[in-house]
Tab-separated table of C-alpha atoms and ligand atoms in Angstrom:
chain	number	residue	atom	x	y	z
A	257	MET	CA	-107.503	-136.414	-0.660
A	258	SER	CA	-106.321	-135.917	-3.959
A	259	ASP	CA	-108.267	-137.788	-6.867
A	260	ASN	CA	-105.701	-139.277	-9.419
A	261	SER	CA	-108.325	-141.126	-11.192
A	262	TYR	CA	-108.527	-139.084	-14.317
A	263	SER	CA	-106.515	-138.700	-17.687
A	264	ASN	CA	-105.586	-135.410	-18.586
A	265	LYS	CA	-104.950	-134.479	-15.081
A	266	TYR	CA	-102.873	-131.456	-13.860
A	267	ASP	CA	-101.635	-130.216	-10.382
A	268	VAL	CA	-103.365	-126.661	-11.312
A	269	ILE	CA	-105.601	-125.255	-14.418
A	270	ILE	CA	-105.524	-121.677	-14.287
A	271	VAL	CA	-108.585	-120.200	-16.405
A	272	GLY	CA	-107.412	-116.685	-18.001
A	273	ALA	CA	-103.891	-115.440	-18.512
A	274	GLY	CA	-104.211	-111.964	-17.474
A	275	PRO	CA	-102.166	-110.471	-14.439
A	276	ALA	CA	-104.004	-112.775	-11.835
A	277	GLY	CA	-103.528	-116.102	-13.843
A	278	VAL	CA	-100.114	-115.639	-14.832
A	279	SER	CA	-99.017	-114.525	-11.309
A	280	ALA	CA	-100.580	-117.954	-9.806
A	281	ALA	CA	-98.972	-120.002	-12.739
A	282	ILE	CA	-95.667	-118.426	-12.019
A	283	THR	CA	-95.913	-118.963	-8.130
A	284	CYS	CA	-96.867	-122.653	-8.588
A	285	ALA	CA	-94.211	-123.455	-11.452
A	286	LYS	CA	-91.303	-122.087	-9.208
A	287	ALA	CA	-92.473	-124.884	-6.881
A	288	GLY	CA	-92.311	-127.504	-9.460
A	289	LEU	CA	-96.108	-127.889	-10.124
A	290	ASN	CA	-97.680	-129.169	-13.312
A	291	VAL	CA	-99.559	-126.179	-14.453
A	292	ILE	CA	-101.788	-125.569	-17.492
A	293	MET	CA	-103.216	-122.136	-18.187
A	294	LEU	CA	-106.128	-121.475	-20.752
A	295	GLU	CA	-106.579	-118.270	-22.701
A	296	ARG	CA	-109.659	-117.534	-24.847
A	297	GLY	CA	-107.655	-114.965	-26.868
A	298	GLU	CA	-105.255	-115.495	-29.538
A	299	HIS	CA	-102.567	-114.398	-27.390
A	300	PRO	CA	-102.568	-113.425	-23.663
A	301	GLY	CA	-103.445	-109.532	-23.719
A	302	SER	CA	-105.355	-109.675	-27.007
A	303	LYS	CA	-108.557	-109.402	-25.373
A	304	ASN	CA	-107.463	-107.508	-22.038
A	305	VAL	CA	-108.205	-103.709	-21.464
A	306	MET	CA	-106.251	-101.564	-18.719
A	307	GLY	CA	-106.049	-97.859	-18.546
A	308	GLY	CA	-102.869	-99.123	-18.203
A	309	ILE	CA	-100.853	-98.362	-14.944
A	310	LEU	CA	-98.935	-101.143	-13.991
A	311	TYR	CA	-97.508	-101.066	-10.620
A	312	ARG	CA	-93.835	-102.226	-9.796
A	313	HIS	CA	-94.081	-103.545	-6.344
A	314	PRO	CA	-96.327	-106.398	-6.933
A	315	THR	CA	-94.965	-107.108	-10.302
A	316	GLU	CA	-91.331	-107.412	-8.794
A	317	GLN	CA	-92.640	-109.880	-6.501
A	318	ILE	CA	-93.241	-112.101	-9.257
A	319	ILE	CA	-90.572	-111.370	-11.606
A	320	PRO	CA	-87.548	-109.398	-9.669
A	321	GLU	CA	-86.227	-106.303	-11.898
A	322	PHE	CA	-88.833	-107.165	-14.622
A	323	TYR	CA	-88.625	-103.482	-15.866
A	324	LYS	CA	-85.350	-104.092	-16.966
A	325	GLU	CA	-86.922	-106.162	-19.870
A	326	ALA	CA	-90.607	-105.895	-19.903
A	327	PRO	CA	-92.438	-104.134	-22.592
A	328	LEU	CA	-93.127	-100.761	-20.708
A	329	GLU	CA	-94.338	-97.340	-22.281
A	330	ARG	CA	-93.078	-94.604	-19.705
A	331	HIS	CA	-92.408	-94.504	-15.865
A	332	ILE	CA	-95.116	-91.957	-14.179
A	333	THR	CA	-93.416	-88.917	-12.614
A	334	GLU	CA	-96.573	-87.016	-12.097
A	335	GLU	CA	-99.994	-87.862	-10.979
A	336	ARG	CA	-102.767	-85.269	-11.692
A	337	VAL	CA	-106.506	-84.970	-10.481
A	338	TRP	CA	-108.717	-82.395	-12.504
A	339	LEU	CA	-112.273	-81.894	-11.356
A	340	LEU	CA	-114.161	-80.652	-14.151
A	341	SER	CA	-117.142	-78.443	-14.640
A	342	LYS	CA	-118.356	-77.397	-17.884
A	343	ASP	CA	-115.436	-74.974	-18.979
A	344	SER	CA	-112.934	-75.619	-16.192
A	345	ALA	CA	-110.642	-77.607	-13.943
A	346	VAL	CA	-109.932	-77.445	-10.504
A	347	THR	CA	-106.442	-79.370	-10.346
A	348	MET	CA	-104.401	-80.764	-7.785
A	349	GLY	CA	-101.386	-83.276	-8.137
A	350	TYR	CA	-97.907	-84.470	-7.380
A	351	LYS	CA	-94.768	-84.401	-9.252
A	352	SER	CA	-91.484	-85.639	-7.851
A	353	LYS	CA	-87.752	-86.371	-8.793
A	354	ARG	CA	-88.252	-89.285	-6.515
A	355	PHE	CA	-90.623	-90.760	-9.048
A	356	ASP	CA	-88.051	-90.127	-11.992
A	357	GLU	CA	-85.378	-92.469	-9.746
A	358	GLU	CA	-85.317	-96.340	-10.223
A	359	PRO	CA	-86.731	-98.129	-8.880
A	360	HIS	CA	-90.003	-96.318	-10.349
A	361	ASN	CA	-93.276	-96.399	-8.890
A	362	CYS	CA	-95.397	-97.361	-11.657
A	363	PHE	CA	-95.513	-97.342	-15.568
A	364	SER	CA	-98.074	-96.917	-18.358
A	365	VAL	CA	-98.123	-100.044	-20.547
A	366	PHE	CA	-100.280	-101.710	-23.017
A	367	ARG	CA	-101.957	-104.930	-22.063
A	368	SER	CA	-101.635	-106.610	-25.451
A	369	LYS	CA	-97.583	-106.431	-25.133
A	370	PHE	CA	-97.116	-106.654	-21.279
A	371	ASP	CA	-99.450	-109.512	-20.780
A	372	LYS	CA	-97.822	-111.639	-23.838
A	373	TRP	CA	-94.438	-111.148	-22.408
A	374	PHE	CA	-95.572	-111.834	-18.764
A	375	ALA	CA	-97.231	-115.031	-19.906
A	376	GLN	CA	-94.080	-116.132	-21.782
A	377	LYS	CA	-92.186	-115.679	-18.646
A	378	ALA	CA	-94.719	-118.544	-17.069
A	379	VAL	CA	-93.974	-120.537	-20.111
A	380	ASP	CA	-90.228	-120.228	-19.895
A	381	MET	CA	-90.948	-121.663	-16.287
A	382	GLY	CA	-92.618	-124.772	-17.464
A	383	VAL	CA	-96.257	-123.673	-17.671
A	384	THR	CA	-98.472	-125.080	-20.449
A	385	LEU	CA	-100.147	-122.097	-22.164
A	386	ILE	CA	-103.001	-122.921	-24.555
A	387	CYS	CA	-104.603	-119.886	-26.180
A	388	GLU	CA	-107.754	-119.677	-28.324
A	389	THR	CA	-109.442	-122.102	-25.878
A	390	LEU	CA	-112.514	-120.980	-24.044
A	391	VAL	CA	-113.644	-122.504	-20.878
A	392	GLU	CA	-117.205	-123.256	-20.732
A	393	ASP	CA	-117.863	-124.917	-17.451
A	394	VAL	CA	-116.517	-126.596	-14.544
A	395	ILE	CA	-116.921	-130.212	-13.978
A	396	MET	CA	-118.074	-131.029	-10.365
A	397	LYS	CA	-117.648	-134.417	-8.296
A	398	ASN	CA	-119.200	-134.962	-5.103
A	399	GLY	CA	-119.547	-131.052	-4.580
A	400	LYS	CA	-115.880	-130.554	-5.425
A	401	VAL	CA	-114.471	-128.784	-8.692
A	402	VAL	CA	-112.454	-131.369	-10.075
A	403	GLY	CA	-112.019	-130.176	-13.734
A	404	ILE	CA	-113.034	-127.712	-16.522
A	405	ARG	CA	-114.811	-128.172	-20.078
A	406	THR	CA	-113.663	-126.151	-22.868
A	407	ASN	CA	-114.862	-125.635	-26.338
A	408	ARG	CA	-112.337	-127.890	-27.634
A	409	ASP	CA	-112.910	-131.516	-29.125
A	410	TYR	CA	-112.031	-133.884	-26.120
A	411	GLY	CA	-111.425	-130.517	-24.380
A	412	ASP	CA	-112.319	-131.703	-20.765
A	413	LEU	CA	-109.337	-131.138	-18.287
A	414	TYR	CA	-108.745	-132.150	-14.827
A	415	ALA	CA	-106.700	-131.049	-11.756
A	416	ASN	CA	-106.456	-130.931	-8.175
A	417	VAL	CA	-107.068	-127.224	-8.376
A	418	ILE	CA	-108.792	-124.576	-10.662
A	419	VAL	CA	-107.904	-121.257	-10.406
A	420	ALA	CA	-110.677	-118.835	-11.649
A	421	ALA	CA	-108.460	-115.960	-13.220
A	422	ASP	CA	-111.106	-114.937	-15.920
A	423	GLY	CA	-111.600	-111.795	-15.038
A	424	ALA	CA	-114.719	-109.417	-14.404
A	425	ASN	CA	-118.017	-111.343	-14.676
A	426	SER	CA	-116.448	-114.624	-14.315
A	427	LEU	CA	-117.959	-117.272	-15.960
A	428	ILE	CA	-116.503	-119.924	-13.818
A	429	ALA	CA	-117.085	-118.432	-10.692
A	430	ALA	CA	-120.818	-118.270	-11.969
A	431	ARG	CA	-120.632	-121.846	-12.896
A	432	ALA	CA	-119.497	-122.931	-9.262
A	433	GLY	CA	-122.036	-120.796	-7.849
A	434	LEU	CA	-119.781	-118.531	-6.300
A	435	HIS	CA	-120.788	-115.109	-7.841
A	436	PRO	CA	-123.959	-113.712	-6.127
A	437	GLU	CA	-126.444	-112.460	-8.826
A	438	VAL	CA	-124.120	-109.670	-10.814
A	439	ARG	CA	-125.796	-106.391	-9.832
A	440	SER	CA	-125.623	-103.370	-12.485
A	441	ASN	CA	-124.416	-101.433	-9.395
A	442	THR	CA	-121.379	-103.507	-8.864
A	443	LEU	CA	-120.111	-103.329	-12.449
A	444	ALA	CA	-118.932	-100.499	-14.302
A	445	LEU	CA	-118.647	-100.150	-17.831
A	446	ALA	CA	-115.441	-98.398	-19.224
A	447	VAL	CA	-114.169	-97.517	-22.750
A	448	LYS	CA	-110.606	-96.676	-23.556
A	449	GLU	CA	-109.032	-95.153	-26.614
A	450	VAL	CA	-105.571	-95.229	-27.517
A	451	TYR	CA	-105.216	-91.736	-29.342
A	452	SER	CA	-101.780	-91.434	-31.247
A	453	LEU	CA	-99.728	-88.364	-30.941
A	454	ASP	CA	-96.503	-87.285	-31.708
A	455	ARG	CA	-93.819	-87.993	-29.098
A	456	GLU	CA	-92.605	-84.320	-28.962
A	457	LYS	CA	-96.069	-82.995	-28.772
A	458	ILE	CA	-96.717	-85.176	-25.699
A	459	GLU	CA	-93.716	-84.326	-24.023
A	460	ASP	CA	-94.201	-80.515	-24.623
A	461	ARG	CA	-97.663	-80.566	-23.555
A	462	PHE	CA	-97.448	-82.688	-20.413
A	463	ASN	CA	-94.044	-81.005	-19.486
A	464	ILE	CA	-92.367	-84.554	-19.622
A	465	ASP	CA	-88.754	-85.868	-20.713
A	466	SER	CA	-88.458	-88.782	-23.082
A	467	GLU	CA	-89.007	-91.261	-20.545
A	468	GLY	CA	-91.152	-89.649	-17.834
A	469	GLY	CA	-95.025	-89.925	-17.804
A	470	VAL	CA	-98.342	-88.338	-16.310
A	471	THR	CA	-101.581	-89.701	-15.205
A	472	ILE	CA	-104.674	-87.586	-15.298
A	473	GLU	CA	-107.936	-88.607	-13.270
A	474	LEU	CA	-110.774	-86.829	-14.443
A	475	LEU	CA	-113.785	-86.118	-12.166
A	476	GLY	CA	-117.030	-84.325	-12.331
A	477	ASP	CA	-118.078	-83.189	-15.600
A	478	ALA	CA	-116.040	-85.918	-17.333
A	479	THR	CA	-118.864	-88.391	-16.558
A	480	GLN	CA	-121.477	-85.952	-16.971
A	481	GLY	CA	-122.581	-86.126	-13.509
A	482	LEU	CA	-122.598	-89.893	-13.113
A	483	MET	CA	-120.712	-92.209	-10.650
A	484	GLY	CA	-117.410	-92.751	-12.484
A	485	THR	CA	-114.049	-91.476	-13.645
A	486	ALA	CA	-112.012	-90.551	-16.997
A	487	PHE	CA	-108.648	-90.606	-17.337
A	488	ILE	CA	-105.589	-89.782	-19.634
A	489	TYR	CA	-102.461	-91.489	-19.448
A	490	THR	CA	-99.207	-90.832	-21.497
A	491	ASN	CA	-97.692	-93.580	-23.486
A	492	LYS	CA	-94.489	-93.122	-25.587
A	493	ASP	CA	-96.203	-91.627	-28.744
A	494	SER	CA	-100.059	-91.969	-27.737
A	495	LEU	CA	-102.418	-91.064	-24.845
A	496	SER	CA	-104.565	-93.662	-23.145
A	497	ILE	CA	-107.812	-92.067	-22.845
A	498	GLY	CA	-110.781	-93.551	-21.058
A	499	VAL	CA	-114.087	-93.164	-18.938
A	500	GLY	CA	-116.166	-95.405	-16.985
A	501	ALA	CA	-119.346	-95.377	-14.946
A	502	PHE	CA	-121.462	-97.816	-13.140
A	503	ILE	CA	-123.972	-99.728	-15.432
A	504	SER	CA	-126.875	-98.860	-13.290
A	505	GLN	CA	-126.139	-95.358	-13.713
A	506	LEU	CA	-125.475	-95.544	-17.422
A	507	MET	CA	-128.972	-97.377	-17.886
A	508	LYS	CA	-130.714	-94.986	-15.654
A	509	GLN	CA	-129.678	-91.844	-17.194
A	510	LYS	CA	-129.805	-93.670	-20.730
A	511	ILE	CA	-126.252	-92.133	-21.436
A	512	SER	CA	-123.716	-94.533	-23.135
A	513	VAL	CA	-120.071	-94.709	-22.355
A	514	TYR	CA	-119.471	-93.774	-26.236
A	515	ASP	CA	-120.968	-90.373	-25.757
A	516	LEU	CA	-119.187	-89.904	-22.517
A	517	ILE	CA	-115.717	-90.554	-24.004
A	518	GLU	CA	-116.519	-88.175	-27.003
A	519	SER	CA	-117.615	-85.535	-24.210
A	520	VAL	CA	-114.400	-86.070	-22.512
A	521	LYS	CA	-112.461	-85.482	-25.410
A	522	THR	CA	-114.011	-82.264	-26.714
A	523	HIS	CA	-114.144	-80.773	-23.282
A	524	PRO	CA	-112.401	-77.374	-23.340
A	525	MET	CA	-109.712	-78.300	-21.249
A	526	ILE	CA	-109.032	-81.651	-22.598
A	527	LYS	CA	-109.218	-80.720	-26.491
A	528	PRO	CA	-105.882	-78.702	-26.642
A	529	LEU	CA	-103.782	-81.860	-25.291
A	530	LEU	CA	-105.441	-83.932	-27.926
A	531	LYS	CA	-105.079	-81.619	-30.958
A	532	GLY	CA	-103.486	-83.324	-33.927
A	533	GLY	CA	-103.881	-86.873	-32.957
A	534	GLU	CA	-106.272	-89.312	-33.700
A	535	THR	CA	-107.628	-92.584	-32.629
A	536	LYS	CA	-105.937	-95.820	-33.125
A	537	GLU	CA	-107.538	-98.031	-31.005
A	538	TYR	CA	-110.887	-98.341	-29.345
A	539	LEU	CA	-111.719	-101.009	-26.358
A	540	ALA	CA	-114.365	-101.493	-23.774
A	541	HIS	CA	-114.511	-103.596	-20.840
A	542	LEU	CA	-116.315	-104.313	-17.587
A	543	ILE	CA	-114.390	-103.495	-14.235
A	544	PRO	CA	-116.052	-105.058	-10.873
A	545	GLU	CA	-116.389	-101.804	-8.833
A	546	GLY	CA	-118.486	-103.443	-5.949
A	547	GLY	CA	-115.960	-103.168	-3.222
A	548	TYR	CA	-115.638	-105.193	-0.238
A	549	ARG	CA	-119.420	-106.237	0.217
A	550	ALA	CA	-119.233	-107.690	-3.301
A	551	ILE	CA	-116.346	-110.069	-3.074
A	552	PRO	CA	-117.721	-113.470	-3.185
A	553	LYS	CA	-116.034	-116.504	-1.453
A	554	TYR	CA	-112.285	-116.653	-2.334
A	555	CYS	CA	-112.443	-120.707	-2.354
A	556	ILE	CA	-114.510	-123.712	-2.265
A	557	ASP	CA	-113.199	-127.486	-2.533
A	558	GLY	CA	-111.093	-127.625	-5.573
A	559	LEU	CA	-111.459	-123.809	-6.624
A	560	LEU	CA	-109.905	-120.538	-5.998
A	561	LEU	CA	-111.175	-116.987	-7.486
A	562	VAL	CA	-108.316	-114.603	-8.124
A	563	GLY	CA	-108.211	-110.767	-9.534
A	564	ASP	CA	-111.243	-109.391	-11.247
A	565	ALA	CA	-113.025	-112.857	-11.092
A	566	ALA	CA	-113.033	-112.368	-7.181
A	567	MET	CA	-114.202	-108.625	-7.703
A	568	LEU	CA	-110.900	-107.110	-6.365
A	569	VAL	CA	-110.608	-103.532	-7.721
A	570	ASN	CA	-109.848	-100.355	-5.614
A	571	SER	CA	-111.517	-97.886	-8.080
A	572	LEU	CA	-110.604	-95.056	-5.804
A	573	HIS	CA	-107.280	-95.617	-6.213
A	574	ARG	CA	-107.122	-96.704	-9.732
A	575	GLU	CA	-105.858	-100.149	-8.596
A	576	GLY	CA	-106.743	-103.502	-10.111
A	577	SER	CA	-103.642	-105.032	-11.698
A	578	ASN	CA	-101.983	-105.026	-8.512
A	579	LEU	CA	-104.645	-106.540	-6.528
A	580	ALA	CA	-104.697	-109.382	-9.323
A	581	MET	CA	-101.166	-110.123	-9.290
A	582	THR	CA	-101.022	-110.150	-5.418
A	583	SER	CA	-104.161	-112.372	-5.008
A	584	GLY	CA	-102.626	-114.753	-7.830
A	585	ARG	CA	-99.541	-115.123	-6.046
A	586	PHE	CA	-101.406	-115.722	-2.772
A	587	ALA	CA	-103.653	-118.482	-4.498
A	588	GLY	CA	-100.242	-120.063	-5.932
A	589	GLU	CA	-98.772	-119.992	-2.468
A	590	ALA	CA	-101.836	-121.569	-0.813
A	591	ILE	CA	-101.901	-124.145	-3.462
A	592	ILE	CA	-98.253	-125.113	-2.980
A	593	GLN	CA	-99.332	-125.603	0.849
A	594	ALA	CA	-102.255	-127.683	-0.071
A	595	HIS	CA	-100.348	-129.836	-2.442
A	596	SER	CA	-97.703	-130.478	0.182
A	597	ASP	CA	-100.654	-131.559	2.731
A	598	GLY	CA	-102.666	-133.361	-0.030
A	599	ASP	CA	-105.815	-131.560	1.027
A	600	PHE	CA	-107.447	-129.673	-1.979
A	601	THR	CA	-110.654	-128.921	0.019
A	602	ALA	CA	-111.493	-125.454	0.991
A	603	LYS	CA	-110.120	-126.143	4.193
A	604	GLY	CA	-106.810	-127.451	2.711
A	605	LEU	CA	-106.907	-124.057	0.516
A	606	SER	CA	-107.732	-121.948	3.422
A	607	THR	CA	-104.169	-120.407	3.518
A	608	TYR	CA	-105.478	-118.139	0.556
A	609	LYS	CA	-108.123	-116.652	2.664
A	610	GLU	CA	-105.437	-115.833	5.630
A	611	LEU	CA	-103.137	-114.417	3.387
A	612	MET	CA	-105.733	-112.260	1.720
A	613	GLU	CA	-107.334	-111.193	4.770
A	614	HIS	CA	-103.841	-110.217	6.200
A	615	SER	CA	-102.899	-108.244	2.886
A	616	PHE	CA	-103.545	-104.542	1.879
A	617	ILE	CA	-106.062	-106.144	-0.624
A	618	VAL	CA	-108.922	-106.616	1.909
A	619	GLN	CA	-107.673	-104.122	4.391
A	620	ASP	CA	-107.864	-101.338	1.976
A	621	LEU	CA	-111.242	-102.518	0.371
A	622	LYS	CA	-112.692	-102.960	3.817
A	623	LYS	CA	-111.664	-99.303	4.622
A	624	TYR	CA	-113.785	-98.341	1.815
A	625	LYS	CA	-116.745	-100.659	2.172
A	626	ASN	CA	-119.142	-97.823	2.263
A	627	THR	CA	-117.883	-95.624	-0.512
A	628	GLU	CA	-120.111	-96.950	-3.393
A	629	LYS	CA	-123.341	-96.777	-1.527
A	630	PHE	CA	-122.301	-93.261	0.135
A	631	PHE	CA	-121.763	-91.616	-3.235
A	632	GLU	CA	-124.600	-93.266	-4.810
A	633	GLU	CA	-126.674	-91.763	-2.483
A	634	HIS	CA	-124.984	-88.429	-2.559
A	635	MET	CA	-124.712	-87.934	-6.180
A	636	GLN	CA	-124.033	-83.994	-5.558
A	637	PHE	CA	-120.235	-85.039	-5.129
A	638	PHE	CA	-120.521	-85.713	-9.202
A	639	THR	CA	-122.653	-82.651	-10.224
A	640	LEU	CA	-123.174	-79.949	-7.704
A	641	TYR	CA	-119.900	-79.884	-6.010
A	642	PRO	CA	-117.700	-79.684	-8.850
A	643	GLN	CA	-119.430	-76.480	-10.117
A	644	ILE	CA	-119.312	-74.965	-6.541
A	645	ALA	CA	-115.494	-75.856	-6.685
A	646	ASP	CA	-115.258	-74.116	-9.832
A	647	ASP	CA	-117.118	-70.726	-8.817
A	648	ALA	CA	-115.214	-70.439	-6.013
A	649	ALA	CA	-111.787	-70.870	-7.766
A	650	TYR	CA	-112.859	-68.537	-10.128
A	651	GLU	CA	-114.114	-65.969	-7.613
A	652	PHE	CA	-110.850	-66.622	-5.370
A	653	PHE	CA	-108.257	-66.268	-8.324
A	654	LYS	CA	-110.175	-63.114	-10.063
A	655	VAL	CA	-108.423	-59.856	-9.258
A	656	ASP	CA	-110.894	-57.294	-9.291
A	657	GLY	CA	-110.352	-54.533	-6.336
A	658	ILE	CA	-112.570	-56.456	-3.963
A	659	PRO	CA	-110.910	-56.977	-0.655
A	660	LYS	CA	-110.194	-60.434	0.220
A	661	LYS	CA	-112.382	-60.758	3.189
A	662	GLU	CA	-115.380	-59.407	1.133
A	663	LYS	CA	-114.323	-62.090	-1.605
A	664	GLN	CA	-114.535	-64.884	0.973
A	665	LYS	CA	-118.029	-63.355	1.952
A	666	ILE	CA	-119.122	-63.460	-1.520
A	667	ILE	CA	-117.803	-67.128	-2.075
A	668	TRP	CA	-119.707	-68.479	1.147
A	669	LYS	CA	-122.840	-66.706	-0.232
A	670	GLN	CA	-122.510	-68.272	-3.779
A	671	ILE	CA	-122.012	-71.539	-2.102
A	672	THR	CA	-124.922	-71.349	0.200
A	673	ASN	CA	-127.268	-70.045	-2.390
A	674	LYS	CA	-126.704	-73.584	-4.238
A	675	ILE	CA	-126.813	-75.575	-0.860
A	676	PRO	CA	-127.450	-74.967	2.788
A	677	SER	CA	-124.359	-74.815	4.923
A	678	TRP	CA	-125.594	-77.447	7.244
A	679	ARG	CA	-126.065	-79.665	4.443
A	680	LEU	CA	-122.582	-79.014	2.851
A	681	LEU	CA	-120.673	-79.460	5.925
A	682	LEU	CA	-122.607	-82.786	6.915
A	683	ASP	CA	-121.664	-84.030	3.182
A	684	ILE	CA	-117.963	-83.011	3.826
A	685	TYR	CA	-118.198	-84.642	7.430
A	686	ASN	CA	-119.686	-88.012	6.138
A	687	GLY	CA	-117.761	-88.067	3.001
A	688	TRP	CA	-114.726	-88.022	5.320
A	689	ARG	CA	-115.828	-90.538	7.291
A	690	VAL	CA	-116.423	-93.151	4.323
A	691	VAL	CA	-112.841	-92.555	3.370
A	692	LYS	CA	-110.839	-92.049	6.354
B	1808	FAD	C1	-110.783	-99.214	-18.849
B	1808	FAD	C2	-109.685	-99.825	-17.299
B	1808	FAD	C3	-108.906	-99.274	-16.884
B	1808	FAD	C4	-108.307	-99.874	-15.961
B	1808	FAD	N1	-107.365	-99.272	-15.499
B	1808	FAD	C5	-106.546	-99.714	-14.586
B	1808	FAD	C6	-104.928	-99.114	-14.304
B	1808	FAD	O1	-104.812	-98.105	-14.940
B	1808	FAD	N2	-104.198	-99.814	-13.284
B	1808	FAD	C7	-104.602	-100.862	-12.927
B	1808	FAD	O2	-103.895	-101.505	-11.920
B	1808	FAD	N3	-106.073	-101.348	-13.023
B	1808	FAD	C8	-106.732	-100.904	-13.948
B	1808	FAD	N4	-107.909	-101.427	-14.498
B	1808	FAD	C9	-108.361	-102.919	-13.877
B	1808	FAD	C10	-107.304	-103.955	-14.214
B	1808	FAD	O3	-107.384	-103.837	-15.924
B	1808	FAD	C11	-107.982	-105.220	-13.755
B	1808	FAD	O4	-108.127	-105.091	-12.361
B	1808	FAD	C12	-107.227	-106.418	-14.118
B	1808	FAD	O5	-106.728	-106.597	-15.404
B	1808	FAD	C13	-107.533	-107.611	-13.377
B	1808	FAD	O6	-106.727	-108.777	-14.100
B	1808	FAD	P1	-107.410	-110.298	-14.009
B	1808	FAD	O7	-106.048	-110.989	-14.549
B	1808	FAD	O8	-107.945	-110.696	-12.750
B	1808	FAD	O9	-108.446	-110.323	-15.336
B	1808	FAD	P2	-107.902	-109.833	-16.900
B	1808	FAD	O10	-106.994	-108.776	-16.979
B	1808	FAD	O11	-109.499	-109.383	-17.274
B	1808	FAD	O12	-107.755	-111.322	-17.270
B	1808	FAD	C14	-108.818	-112.330	-17.547
B	1808	FAD	C15	-108.312	-113.152	-18.819
B	1808	FAD	O13	-109.154	-114.338	-18.786
B	1808	FAD	C16	-109.430	-114.576	-20.050
B	1808	FAD	N5	-110.832	-115.320	-20.052
B	1808	FAD	C17	-111.964	-114.793	-19.697
B	1808	FAD	N6	-112.946	-115.639	-19.817
B	1808	FAD	C18	-112.189	-116.718	-20.235
B	1808	FAD	C19	-112.668	-118.137	-20.344
B	1808	FAD	N7	-114.238	-118.362	-20.190
B	1808	FAD	N8	-111.817	-119.141	-21.093
B	1808	FAD	C20	-110.606	-118.749	-21.307
B	1808	FAD	N9	-110.189	-117.397	-20.815
B	1808	FAD	C21	-110.602	-116.539	-20.531
B	1808	FAD	C22	-109.331	-113.275	-20.782
B	1808	FAD	O14	-109.408	-113.400	-22.110
B	1808	FAD	C23	-108.384	-112.653	-19.879
B	1808	FAD	O15	-107.272	-112.773	-20.618
B	1808	FAD	C24	-108.433	-100.880	-15.617
B	1808	FAD	C25	-109.630	-101.363	-16.378
B	1808	FAD	C26	-110.268	-101.157	-17.207
B	1808	FAD	C27	-111.437	-101.963	-17.974
């Protein structure tokens, strides 16, 4: 069923040299397939934005022991979660010596450096990488995707299979008719600043040694009550600070992400961490956060979607790059199978769907399939509850001669003055049900 009647014909064309595209490219190249990867940026990573926590497990499945040579910042030894209200933070977290031992769990990275290194690995394995090339359309024949149109002269290329790894709001998926109408409540807009700060200051303020790192996920007031999160991650001599919220909510509340990041940076719990530093870089990007219900068809005749192009982000767990790499690898494995069968139709590529559906990717996204809708309909989790948690913690920790039993009653009264007890218990129960 393969059609060899075109010049400029490859086994595989990959659009986008992010983690998904490169993982697919390496998997195919290892099997000896003739792969070309097209990237619109000056180099891989130049257009990419990530908080940036990179996970070891999925990366090692592409490049074993990558951490011995890849450009990484710090291995993460502590994960913190801060629930912010106007002037306080209710905090929890986990720090472990086990995260300090090799092989580490995850790392802070700069995508501009990591993606460049990762894509070079693909090139070393025989993949042709062409940068500064925008793929503008897909070429269809008899209902099958057979090639792509680029912005270069004579820029049409053909392949047995095209992999759309072009990220959130994928043009390729849209042109192939695979993306449902993009809705503002399935996409979040995020901004990130790289904030330079002396290495010693970072290590003192975050209580880490010269190699270890910390992540802080910020909820509540960090997004001024919008559905979203903010973060601070430690790099070697800078911090990555960012915030994101659903576009629909930003539009409705007429709040810009630029205002949000300013308010994160000036929050009384955050400001002291940043003192003496300055903004080095400012980036903005979309995140597909529609979850399981927003996943389009994985493949059609001649085309597969991977990573953000397939809306694969687990926002509750800050996971995106790992879903991108794993889906890219699965796509590669399905292409190898299709190549040996000589069948590049959706049926011939169906191994991809099978691998996806048996993997943590789809199982996790399915587990959380109702969370977006639930939280959208229960905005009190972003507004009222952080304040309730703050007031309760303040009362609990304040030593003022009031007996503890009396204190418990005061706390409960304070809470039920703000929300009826039945409503609170129902929200807790329903909240637990959507994440269990
Ligand atoms: C602010 C922010 C913080 C995040 N934090 C984390 C985190 O800490 N950990 C984590 O795991 N995930 C995080 N994510 C999510 C993660 O970045 C993505 O899930 C991941 O990058 C998806 O990889 P991808 O290869 O599918 O897409 P991308 O990384 O977006 O790569 C797509 C590539 O395609 C190229 N491209 C696009 N269109 C075209 C075209 N038409 N022609 C040619 N090339 C094209 C782009 O230039 C880009 O290089 C974060 C995202 C954001 C925005």
